[in-house]
Amino acid sequence: MLRKILLILLSVFLLEIHAQENIEEIPRYEISMLTIGPGNSLSDAFGHSGIRVIDRVNNYDIVFNYGVYDYNAPNFYGNFVKGRPIYSLGKNRFENFYRSYVNSSRQIIEQKLNLSEYKKRVLVNKLITNSKEENKDYKYNYFENNCSTKIGDIFNVLLEEEIRNEGINLDNINSNSYRKLVYQHVVPNSWGALGIDICLGSVIDKNITDQDELFLPYNLKLYFDKLGNSNIRNGDLVETSILFGEYIEYEETSFSPLYVLLILSLIIIIITFLDYLKITRNVALDIIILLITGLIGLLLVYLWFFSNHIASAWNYNLLWAFPFNLILLFQLLKKKQSRWVLSYLKINVLMLLLMCLHWIIGIQVFNICLISLILALIVRYLYLIKYFSNRIR
């Protein structure tokens, strides 16, 4: 009799354990990666990423969004110029998040992640912890720490075993550079690309790793598409679907900078030719050239040496936008010129030729729109050398 009672109790105990295991495996969360297509402004040209979490127990559907920033925050613009902008992890109701991008006609792609219930809980707990007031802020960097890389870092830790089992090596260096990837979203003949190419240095022309490529939301989406999960029977980690719209590349509607700079360059060359015929010098033209190139040079020096914009280092645009041109500007306003003016102009020509050499051998890729301007500057500086050679003794 006692033996039967013990068997019954043992059976009940085992049934309770089995029932508890089944309760643990009842799906509570549904996790998705959201990828937003490009928008109509330069800041939206590269897309956006977010993590969607559906909690069936607490009945909520929210998006964790690492792209939140507050223009009204203390010293936001100052920090942005210094290269230390503060972004935050925010939470949005999915309905509001979805509607905002639908209203902007931007594509929305959802990738449902086939994770175990345990890993879903780990992920949700981490996101909730990171979104707390004391943890939500981070220092934004457009290549190394943005809405896409933050998500990639989280999942690389969460799926470390699966990534290793699939033989994926994110440290592999490929033939891409940051600049090449930027050109995939912003065409070189655009004002956005021109500004990027002038302000960012040769450091973004180095070959990068597969991990580095994840700074682009669409590359993160492609990474999840091909990533296998060894714990899932069919080997797939994601189920991809398009919630809204088509992928539309960012396009500028303004005048092409290539044509604008070509026209300005022709004006410089024509005025220089007229100066040559009349044996004179157009002072206004020299003031404009030296003022603009000097001010751009000061900006580049600040970005390289005095800000936290790492990508602005080793910027050889300084070879044509030389800050000391401002000193030459004030000197040329005087009636009598010093002998150092000739030496300075010769150095300017040499620097422009050195810039072309840097471009040819691949040290830094310069924007194609600058070709005509560089040629025009060489012509102008050579004429000034000839002009002052006959007047400075």
Coordinates of C-alpha atoms in Angstrom, one line a residue:
M1 CA 0.0 0.0 0.0
L2 CA 2.8 2.4 1.0
R3 CA 4.6 1.5 -2.2
K4 CA 1.5 2.5 -4.3
I5 CA 1.1 5.8 -2.5
L6 CA 4.8 6.6 -3.1
L7 CA 4.4 5.8 -6.8
I8 CA 1.3 8.0 -7.0
L9 CA 3.1 10.9 -5.3
L10 CA 6.1 10.5 -7.6
S11 CA 3.9 10.5 -10.7
V12 CA 2.1 13.6 -9.5
F13 CA 5.5 15.3 -8.9
L14 CA 6.8 14.4 -12.3
L15 CA 3.6 15.7 -14.0
E16 CA 3.9 19.0 -12.2
I17 CA 7.5 19.3 -13.4
H18 CA 6.5 18.5 -16.9
A19 CA 3.6 21.0 -16.7
Q20 CA 6.0 23.7 -15.4
E21 CA 8.3 23.1 -18.3
N22 CA 5.4 23.5 -20.7
I23 CA 4.4 26.7 -19.0
E24 CA 8.0 28.0 -19.5
E25 CA 7.9 27.2 -23.2
I26 CA 4.6 29.0 -23.8
P27 CA 5.6 31.9 -26.1
R28 CA 5.3 35.2 -24.3
Y29 CA 7.3 37.5 -26.4
E30 CA 7.5 38.0 -30.2
I31 CA 10.7 39.8 -31.2
S32 CA 11.2 41.5 -34.5
M33 CA 13.9 43.6 -36.2
L34 CA 12.5 46.7 -38.0
T35 CA 14.4 48.3 -40.9
I36 CA 13.3 51.6 -42.2
G37 CA 14.2 52.7 -45.8
P38 CA 15.8 56.0 -46.7
G39 CA 13.8 59.3 -46.4
N40 CA 13.9 62.6 -48.2
S41 CA 16.6 64.4 -46.1
L42 CA 20.3 63.7 -45.8
S43 CA 19.9 62.7 -42.2
D44 CA 17.4 60.0 -43.3
A45 CA 19.3 58.9 -46.3
F46 CA 20.8 55.8 -44.6
G47 CA 17.6 54.4 -43.1
H48 CA 16.9 53.4 -39.5
S49 CA 16.6 50.4 -37.3
G50 CA 14.5 49.4 -34.2
I51 CA 13.6 46.3 -32.2
R52 CA 9.9 45.4 -31.9
V53 CA 8.7 43.6 -28.8
I54 CA 5.2 42.1 -28.4
D55 CA 4.4 41.0 -24.9
R56 CA 1.3 38.8 -24.8
V57 CA 1.2 38.7 -21.0
N58 CA 1.2 42.4 -20.4
N59 CA -0.5 43.1 -23.8
Y60 CA 1.9 45.7 -25.2
D61 CA 3.5 46.2 -28.6
I62 CA 6.5 48.6 -28.5
V63 CA 9.6 49.5 -30.5
F64 CA 12.9 50.1 -28.8
N65 CA 14.6 52.9 -30.8
Y66 CA 18.2 53.9 -30.4
G67 CA 17.7 56.9 -32.6
V68 CA 16.1 59.4 -30.1
Y69 CA 17.7 62.8 -29.6
D70 CA 16.4 66.1 -28.1
Y71 CA 17.2 69.3 -29.9
N72 CA 16.1 71.2 -26.7
A73 CA 18.6 69.3 -24.5
P74 CA 21.3 71.6 -22.9
N75 CA 24.1 72.3 -25.3
F76 CA 22.8 69.8 -27.9
Y77 CA 24.1 71.7 -30.9
G78 CA 27.4 72.5 -29.2
N79 CA 27.9 68.8 -28.4
F80 CA 27.0 67.9 -32.0
V81 CA 29.6 70.4 -33.5
K82 CA 32.2 69.0 -31.0
G83 CA 31.5 65.5 -32.1
R84 CA 29.8 64.5 -28.8
P85 CA 26.1 64.3 -29.6
I86 CA 24.0 62.5 -27.0
Y87 CA 21.4 60.1 -28.3
S88 CA 19.0 57.9 -26.3
L89 CA 17.2 54.5 -26.3
G90 CA 13.6 55.4 -26.5
K91 CA 10.3 53.4 -26.5
N92 CA 7.5 54.0 -28.9
R93 CA 4.2 52.3 -29.4
F94 CA 4.4 50.3 -32.5
E95 CA 1.3 51.9 -34.0
N96 CA 2.8 55.4 -33.6
F97 CA 6.2 54.2 -34.9
Y98 CA 4.6 52.5 -37.9
R99 CA 2.3 55.4 -38.7
S100 CA 5.1 58.0 -38.6
Y101 CA 7.1 56.2 -41.3
V102 CA 4.0 55.4 -43.4
N103 CA 3.2 59.1 -43.5
S104 CA 6.7 59.7 -44.8
S105 CA 6.3 57.0 -47.4
R106 CA 9.3 55.1 -46.1
Q107 CA 9.7 51.4 -46.5
I108 CA 9.2 49.3 -43.3
I109 CA 10.7 45.8 -43.3
E110 CA 10.1 43.4 -40.4
Q111 CA 12.2 40.4 -39.5
K112 CA 10.7 38.1 -36.9
L113 CA 13.4 36.4 -35.0
N114 CA 13.1 32.7 -34.1
L115 CA 14.7 32.9 -30.7
S116 CA 14.3 30.5 -27.8
E117 CA 12.0 31.8 -25.0
Y118 CA 15.0 32.1 -22.7
K119 CA 16.9 34.3 -25.1
K120 CA 13.8 36.4 -25.7
R121 CA 13.6 37.1 -22.0
V122 CA 17.3 37.9 -21.8
L123 CA 16.9 40.4 -24.7
V124 CA 13.8 42.1 -23.4
N125 CA 15.3 42.4 -19.9
K126 CA 18.4 44.0 -21.4
L127 CA 16.4 46.4 -23.5
I128 CA 14.2 47.4 -20.5
T129 CA 17.3 47.9 -18.4
N130 CA 19.1 50.0 -21.1
S131 CA 16.0 52.2 -21.6
K132 CA 15.9 53.3 -17.9
E133 CA 16.6 57.0 -17.3
E134 CA 20.1 56.4 -15.9
N135 CA 21.1 54.1 -18.8
K136 CA 19.4 55.3 -21.9
D137 CA 21.9 57.9 -23.1
Y138 CA 24.9 57.2 -25.2
K139 CA 27.5 59.1 -27.3
Y140 CA 26.4 58.9 -30.9
N141 CA 29.0 58.3 -33.7
Y142 CA 27.7 58.0 -37.2
F143 CA 30.0 55.0 -38.1
E144 CA 30.7 53.3 -34.9
N145 CA 27.8 53.9 -32.4
N146 CA 24.4 54.5 -34.0
C147 CA 20.9 53.0 -34.1
S148 CA 22.1 50.1 -36.2
T149 CA 25.4 49.2 -34.5
K150 CA 23.8 49.3 -31.0
I151 CA 21.3 46.6 -32.1
G152 CA 24.0 44.6 -33.9
D153 CA 26.2 44.6 -30.7
I154 CA 23.3 43.4 -28.6
F155 CA 22.5 40.5 -30.9
N156 CA 26.1 39.5 -31.5
V157 CA 26.4 38.9 -27.8
L158 CA 23.0 37.2 -27.5
L159 CA 23.7 34.9 -30.5
E160 CA 27.4 34.4 -30.0
E161 CA 27.1 30.6 -30.0
E162 CA 24.9 30.5 -33.1
I163 CA 27.3 32.9 -35.0
R164 CA 30.3 30.7 -34.0
N165 CA 28.5 27.5 -35.1
E166 CA 27.7 29.1 -38.4
G167 CA 31.3 30.0 -39.0
I168 CA 30.6 33.7 -39.5
N169 CA 33.7 35.9 -38.9
L170 CA 32.7 39.5 -38.5
D171 CA 36.3 40.5 -38.1
N172 CA 37.0 39.7 -41.7
I173 CA 38.4 42.7 -43.6
N174 CA 36.8 43.2 -47.0
S175 CA 37.3 45.5 -49.9
N176 CA 34.7 48.1 -48.8
S177 CA 35.4 51.4 -47.0
Y178 CA 33.0 53.6 -45.2
R179 CA 33.1 56.1 -48.1
K180 CA 32.2 53.4 -50.6
L181 CA 29.2 52.4 -48.5
V182 CA 28.1 56.0 -48.1
Y183 CA 28.2 56.3 -51.9
Q184 CA 25.7 53.4 -52.1
H185 CA 23.1 55.7 -50.4
V186 CA 24.3 59.2 -51.4
V187 CA 25.5 59.7 -55.0
P188 CA 28.9 61.5 -55.3
N189 CA 27.3 64.2 -57.4
S190 CA 25.1 65.6 -54.6
W191 CA 25.5 68.4 -52.1
G192 CA 25.2 65.9 -49.3
A193 CA 28.1 63.8 -50.6
L194 CA 30.1 66.9 -51.3
G195 CA 29.8 68.0 -47.7
I196 CA 30.6 64.6 -46.4
D197 CA 33.7 64.2 -48.7
I198 CA 35.0 67.7 -47.7
C199 CA 34.5 67.3 -43.9
L200 CA 35.6 63.6 -43.5
G201 CA 39.1 62.5 -43.9
S202 CA 41.2 59.6 -45.3
V203 CA 40.4 57.4 -42.4
I204 CA 37.0 56.5 -44.0
D205 CA 38.9 55.3 -47.1
K206 CA 40.5 52.3 -45.3
N207 CA 39.1 48.8 -45.8
I208 CA 36.7 47.9 -43.0
T209 CA 35.5 44.6 -41.5
D210 CA 32.1 42.9 -41.9
Q211 CA 31.2 44.1 -38.4
D212 CA 31.9 47.7 -39.4
E213 CA 29.5 47.4 -42.3
L214 CA 26.6 47.0 -39.9
F215 CA 26.5 50.8 -39.3
L216 CA 24.0 50.8 -42.2
P217 CA 20.6 49.6 -41.2
Y218 CA 20.0 47.8 -44.5
N219 CA 23.3 45.9 -44.1
L220 CA 22.2 44.8 -40.6
K221 CA 19.0 43.6 -42.2
L222 CA 21.0 41.6 -44.8
Y223 CA 23.2 40.2 -42.0
F224 CA 20.2 38.8 -40.2
D225 CA 18.8 37.4 -43.5
K226 CA 21.8 35.2 -44.0
L227 CA 22.5 34.3 -40.3
G228 CA 21.5 30.8 -39.4
N229 CA 20.4 29.7 -36.0
S230 CA 21.7 26.2 -35.2
N231 CA 19.0 25.7 -32.5
I232 CA 16.2 26.1 -35.0
R233 CA 15.1 23.0 -36.9
N234 CA 15.0 24.6 -40.3
G235 CA 18.2 26.6 -39.8
D236 CA 16.6 30.0 -40.3
L237 CA 16.9 32.8 -37.7
V238 CA 14.4 35.2 -39.3
E239 CA 11.2 35.3 -41.2
T240 CA 11.3 38.5 -43.3
S241 CA 8.3 40.4 -44.5
I242 CA 7.7 43.9 -45.9
L243 CA 5.1 45.8 -43.8
F244 CA 4.9 48.8 -46.0
G245 CA 6.2 50.4 -49.2
E246 CA 9.1 49.9 -51.5
Y247 CA 12.8 50.7 -51.1
I248 CA 13.4 54.1 -52.6
E249 CA 16.9 55.6 -52.8
Y250 CA 17.5 59.1 -51.3
E251 CA 17.7 61.7 -54.1
E252 CA 18.4 65.4 -53.9
T253 CA 16.2 67.8 -56.0
S254 CA 18.5 70.8 -56.0
F255 CA 21.0 71.8 -58.7
S256 CA 23.9 69.4 -59.2
P257 CA 27.1 70.6 -57.4
L258 CA 29.1 69.3 -60.4
Y259 CA 27.5 71.8 -62.7
V260 CA 27.6 74.6 -60.2
L261 CA 31.3 74.2 -59.4
L262 CA 32.0 73.7 -63.1
I263 CA 30.4 77.1 -63.9
L264 CA 32.3 78.8 -61.0
S265 CA 35.5 77.2 -62.2
L266 CA 35.0 78.5 -65.7
I267 CA 34.3 81.9 -64.4
I268 CA 37.6 81.8 -62.5
I269 CA 39.5 80.7 -65.6
I270 CA 37.8 83.2 -67.9
I271 CA 38.5 86.1 -65.5
T272 CA 42.1 84.9 -65.1
F273 CA 42.5 84.8 -68.9
L274 CA 41.1 88.4 -69.1
D275 CA 43.6 89.5 -66.4
Y276 CA 46.4 87.9 -68.5
L277 CA 45.4 89.8 -71.6
K278 CA 45.1 93.1 -69.7
I279 CA 48.1 92.4 -67.5
T280 CA 46.1 93.2 -64.4
R281 CA 44.6 91.4 -61.3
N282 CA 41.0 91.1 -60.3
V283 CA 41.2 91.8 -56.6
A284 CA 37.6 90.8 -55.9
L285 CA 38.1 87.3 -57.3
D286 CA 41.2 86.7 -55.2
I287 CA 39.4 87.9 -52.1
I288 CA 36.5 85.5 -52.7
I289 CA 38.8 82.5 -53.5
L290 CA 41.1 83.1 -50.5
L291 CA 38.2 83.9 -48.1
I292 CA 36.2 80.8 -48.9
T293 CA 39.1 78.3 -49.1
G294 CA 40.6 79.8 -45.9
L295 CA 37.3 79.6 -43.9
I296 CA 36.7 76.0 -45.1
G297 CA 40.3 75.2 -44.0
L298 CA 39.6 76.6 -40.5
L299 CA 36.5 74.3 -40.3
L300 CA 38.6 71.3 -41.3
V301 CA 41.3 72.1 -38.8
Y302 CA 38.7 72.4 -36.1
L303 CA 37.1 69.1 -37.0
W304 CA 40.4 67.3 -37.2
F305 CA 42.2 68.6 -34.2
F306 CA 39.7 70.1 -31.8
S307 CA 36.6 68.0 -32.0
N308 CA 35.7 64.3 -31.3
H309 CA 34.7 63.7 -35.0
I310 CA 37.2 60.8 -35.4
A311 CA 36.2 60.4 -39.1
S312 CA 37.4 64.0 -39.8
A313 CA 41.1 63.1 -39.0
W314 CA 43.8 63.0 -41.7
N315 CA 41.7 65.1 -44.0
Y316 CA 43.8 66.1 -47.1
N317 CA 41.1 68.5 -48.3
L318 CA 43.4 70.9 -46.4
L319 CA 45.7 70.8 -49.4
W320 CA 43.2 73.0 -51.3
A321 CA 41.3 74.6 -48.5
F322 CA 44.3 76.0 -46.7
P323 CA 43.5 78.1 -43.6
F324 CA 46.6 80.3 -44.0
N325 CA 45.0 81.6 -47.2
L326 CA 43.3 84.1 -44.8
I327 CA 46.7 85.6 -44.0
L328 CA 47.5 85.8 -47.7
L329 CA 44.1 87.6 -48.2
F330 CA 45.0 90.4 -45.9
Q331 CA 48.5 90.7 -47.4
L332 CA 47.1 91.0 -50.9
L333 CA 44.9 93.9 -49.8
K334 CA 48.1 95.9 -49.2
K335 CA 49.6 98.0 -52.0
K336 CA 53.1 96.7 -51.5
Q337 CA 53.6 92.9 -51.5
S338 CA 56.3 91.0 -49.6
R339 CA 58.5 88.4 -51.2
W340 CA 57.0 85.5 -49.1
V341 CA 53.8 85.9 -51.2
L342 CA 55.5 84.3 -54.2
S343 CA 56.8 81.4 -52.1
Y344 CA 53.4 80.9 -50.6
L345 CA 51.7 80.8 -53.9
K346 CA 54.2 78.2 -55.2
I347 CA 53.5 76.1 -52.1
N348 CA 49.8 76.3 -52.8
V349 CA 50.3 75.0 -56.4
L350 CA 52.5 72.2 -55.0
M351 CA 49.8 71.3 -52.4
L352 CA 47.2 71.1 -55.2
L353 CA 49.4 68.8 -57.2
L354 CA 50.1 66.7 -54.0
M355 CA 46.3 66.4 -53.5
C356 CA 46.0 65.0 -57.1
L357 CA 48.7 62.5 -56.2
H358 CA 46.9 61.5 -53.0
W359 CA 43.8 60.9 -55.1
I360 CA 45.5 58.9 -57.8
I361 CA 47.3 56.5 -55.4
G362 CA 44.2 56.1 -53.2
I363 CA 45.3 57.7 -50.0
Q364 CA 42.0 59.7 -50.0
V365 CA 39.1 59.8 -52.3
F366 CA 38.0 63.3 -53.0
N367 CA 34.6 64.3 -54.4
I368 CA 34.4 64.3 -58.2
C369 CA 32.8 67.7 -58.1
L370 CA 36.1 69.2 -57.0
I371 CA 38.0 68.3 -60.2
S372 CA 37.1 71.5 -62.1
L373 CA 37.7 73.7 -59.0
I374 CA 41.2 72.3 -58.4
L375 CA 42.1 72.9 -62.0
A376 CA 40.8 76.5 -61.8
L377 CA 42.7 77.1 -58.6
I378 CA 46.0 75.9 -60.2
V379 CA 45.4 78.2 -63.1
R380 CA 44.7 81.2 -60.8
Y381 CA 47.7 80.6 -58.5
L382 CA 50.0 80.1 -61.5
Y383 CA 48.9 83.4 -63.0
L384 CA 49.3 85.2 -59.6
I385 CA 52.9 83.8 -59.5
K386 CA 53.6 85.2 -62.9
Y387 CA 51.9 88.5 -62.1
F388 CA 53.7 89.1 -58.8
S389 CA 57.1 87.9 -60.2
N390 CA 57.3 91.1 -62.2
R391 CA 56.2 93.4 -59.3
I392 CA 58.0 92.0 -56.2
R393 CA 61.7 92.8 -56.1

